[in-house]
Coordinates of C-alpha atoms in Angstrom, one line a residue:
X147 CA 0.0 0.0 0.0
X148 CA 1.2 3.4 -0.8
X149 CA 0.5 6.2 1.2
X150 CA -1.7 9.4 0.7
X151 CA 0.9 11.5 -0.5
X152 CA 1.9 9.2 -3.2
X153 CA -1.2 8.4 -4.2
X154 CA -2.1 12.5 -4.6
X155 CA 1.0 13.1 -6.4
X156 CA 0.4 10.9 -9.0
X157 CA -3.3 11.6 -9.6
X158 CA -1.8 15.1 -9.9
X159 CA 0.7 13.7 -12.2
X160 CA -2.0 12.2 -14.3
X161 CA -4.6 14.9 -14.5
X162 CA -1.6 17.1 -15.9
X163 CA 0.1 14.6 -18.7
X164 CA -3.2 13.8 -19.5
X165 CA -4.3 17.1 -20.2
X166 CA -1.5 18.1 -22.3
X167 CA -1.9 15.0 -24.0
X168 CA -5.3 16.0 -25.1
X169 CA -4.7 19.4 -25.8
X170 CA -1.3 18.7 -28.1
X171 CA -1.1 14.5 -28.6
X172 CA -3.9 13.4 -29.8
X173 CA -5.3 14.3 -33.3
X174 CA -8.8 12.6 -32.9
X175 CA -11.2 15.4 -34.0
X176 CA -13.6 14.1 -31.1
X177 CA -11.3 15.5 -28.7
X178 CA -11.0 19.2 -29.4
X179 CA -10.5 22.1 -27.2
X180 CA -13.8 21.4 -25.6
X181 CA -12.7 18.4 -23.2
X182 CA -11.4 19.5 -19.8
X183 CA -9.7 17.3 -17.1
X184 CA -11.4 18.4 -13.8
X185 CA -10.2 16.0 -11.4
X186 CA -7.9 12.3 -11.4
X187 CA -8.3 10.1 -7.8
X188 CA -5.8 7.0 -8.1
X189 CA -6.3 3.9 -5.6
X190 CA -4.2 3.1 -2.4
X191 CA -2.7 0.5 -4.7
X192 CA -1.4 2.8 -7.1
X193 CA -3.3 0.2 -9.8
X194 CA -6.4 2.5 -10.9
X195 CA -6.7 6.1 -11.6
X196 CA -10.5 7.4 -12.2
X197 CA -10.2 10.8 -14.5
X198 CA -12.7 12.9 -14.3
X199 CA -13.8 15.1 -17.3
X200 CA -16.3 17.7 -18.6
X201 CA -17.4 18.3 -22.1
X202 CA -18.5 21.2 -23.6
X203 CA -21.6 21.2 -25.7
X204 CA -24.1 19.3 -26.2
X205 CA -25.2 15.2 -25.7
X206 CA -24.0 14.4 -28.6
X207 CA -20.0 15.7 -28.1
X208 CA -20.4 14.4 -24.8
X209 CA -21.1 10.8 -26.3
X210 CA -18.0 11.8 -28.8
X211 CA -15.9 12.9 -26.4
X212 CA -16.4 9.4 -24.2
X213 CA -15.8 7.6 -27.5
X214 CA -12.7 9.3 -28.5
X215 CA -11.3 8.9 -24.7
X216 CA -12.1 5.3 -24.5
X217 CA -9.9 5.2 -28.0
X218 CA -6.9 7.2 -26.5
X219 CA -7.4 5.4 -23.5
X220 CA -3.6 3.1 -24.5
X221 CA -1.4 6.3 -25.9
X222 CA -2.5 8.3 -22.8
X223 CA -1.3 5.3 -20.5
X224 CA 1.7 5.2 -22.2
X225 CA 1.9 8.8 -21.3
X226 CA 1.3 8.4 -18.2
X227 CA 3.9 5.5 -17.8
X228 CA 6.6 7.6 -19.4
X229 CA 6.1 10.2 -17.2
X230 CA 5.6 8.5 -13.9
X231 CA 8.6 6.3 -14.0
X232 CA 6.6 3.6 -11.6
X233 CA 6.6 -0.2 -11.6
X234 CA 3.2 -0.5 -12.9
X235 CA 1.3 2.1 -14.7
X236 CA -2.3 2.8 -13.4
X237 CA -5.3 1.9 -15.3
X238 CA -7.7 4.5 -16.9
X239 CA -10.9 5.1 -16.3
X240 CA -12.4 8.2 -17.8
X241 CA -15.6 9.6 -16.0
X242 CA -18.1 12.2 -17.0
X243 CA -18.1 14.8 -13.8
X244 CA -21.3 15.6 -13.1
X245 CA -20.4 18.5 -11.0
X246 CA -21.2 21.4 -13.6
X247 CA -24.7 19.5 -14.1
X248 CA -24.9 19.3 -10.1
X249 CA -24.1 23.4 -9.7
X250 CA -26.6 24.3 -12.7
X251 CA -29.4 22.6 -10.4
X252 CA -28.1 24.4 -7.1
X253 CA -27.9 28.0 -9.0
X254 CA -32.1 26.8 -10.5
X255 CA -32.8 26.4 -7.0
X256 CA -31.5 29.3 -5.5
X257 CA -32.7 30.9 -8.2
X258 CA -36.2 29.8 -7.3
X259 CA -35.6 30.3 -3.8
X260 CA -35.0 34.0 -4.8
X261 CA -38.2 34.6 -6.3
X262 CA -40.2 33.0 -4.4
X263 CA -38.7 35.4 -1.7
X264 CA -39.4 38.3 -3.6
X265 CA -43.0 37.5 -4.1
X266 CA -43.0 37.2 0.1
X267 CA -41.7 40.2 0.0
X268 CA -43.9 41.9 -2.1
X269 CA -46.9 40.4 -0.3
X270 CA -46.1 41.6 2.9
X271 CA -44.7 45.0 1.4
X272 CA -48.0 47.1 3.1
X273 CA -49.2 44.7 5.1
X274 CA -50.3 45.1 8.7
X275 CA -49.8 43.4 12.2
X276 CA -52.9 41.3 13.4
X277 CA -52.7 42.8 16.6
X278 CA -50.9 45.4 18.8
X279 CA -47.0 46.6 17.1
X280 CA -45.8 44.7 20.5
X281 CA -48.0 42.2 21.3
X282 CA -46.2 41.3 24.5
X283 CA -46.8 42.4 28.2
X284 CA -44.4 44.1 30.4
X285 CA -44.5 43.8 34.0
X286 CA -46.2 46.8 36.1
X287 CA -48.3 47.8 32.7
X288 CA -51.4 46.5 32.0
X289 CA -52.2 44.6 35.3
X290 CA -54.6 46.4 36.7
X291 CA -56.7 46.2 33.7
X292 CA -56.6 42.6 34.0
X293 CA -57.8 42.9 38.1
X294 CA -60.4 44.9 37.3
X295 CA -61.8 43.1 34.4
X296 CA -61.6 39.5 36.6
X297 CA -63.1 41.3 39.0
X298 CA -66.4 42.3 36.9
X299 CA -66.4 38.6 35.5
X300 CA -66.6 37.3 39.2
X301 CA -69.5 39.6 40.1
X302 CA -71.5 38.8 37.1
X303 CA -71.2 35.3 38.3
X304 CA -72.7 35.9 41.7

């Protein structure tokens, strides 16, 4: 087992040689300028790295853009292997990061969040307290209103 530090290193080693790899390697018109390499996590083992991409456009260069990785996938382990200098060079697995799809549906709901707290807003814009401005009681105020109104409930009683 290899520890943390390792293990960090060459993810970071990977996400990098990878990269460039993409951007100045690889000729496969699938792979253009749109691909970015967000984040690479390799096992204790130093066996497996998981690389984590976005694409941008639309479905259908994302479906291209997994196709032309999973092509690559060899000449970019080679890479990797020439660069790393390690016994045994870590699978790939390339991964679509869902994070920019996760953030668009956090900003939608804050977004709704936001106008549903403006209409609130604007709905209580002149609106009015049910009762007294301070509804509560301080001591020494209002208690002999309250004696004397007990006092005419008990006599009505009688």
């Amino acid at each position: 087992m290899a520890d943390n530090a390792r293990a960090k290193r060459l993810a970071d080693l990977i996400r990098e040689v990878v990269a460039q790899k993409l951007q100045r390697g690889i000729k496969d018109p699938r792979l253009g300028s749109h691909v970015t390499i967000t984040d690479t996590r390799v096992t204790g083992d130093l066996r497996e790295a998981t690389v984590f991409y976005t694409v941008y456009g639309d479905d259908e260069e994302r479906k291209a853009a997994s196709a032309g990785l999973e092509s690559a996938k060899g000449i970019l382990r080679s890479e990797v292997g020439k660069a790393a200098g390690v016994k045994f060079t870590p699978t790939l697995t390339f991964v679509m990061d869902a994070l920019p799809d996760t953030a668009r549906n956090i900003e939608d709901l804050l977004d709704r969040a936001r106008q549903s707290d403006e209409k609130v807003r604007e709905a209580s814009a002149g609106a009015a307290y049910a009762g007294d401005a301070d509804p509560y009681r301080r001591p020494g105020e209002d208690e002999t209103e309250t004696e004397t109104g007990a006092d005419e409930t008990d006599d009505t009683a009688k």
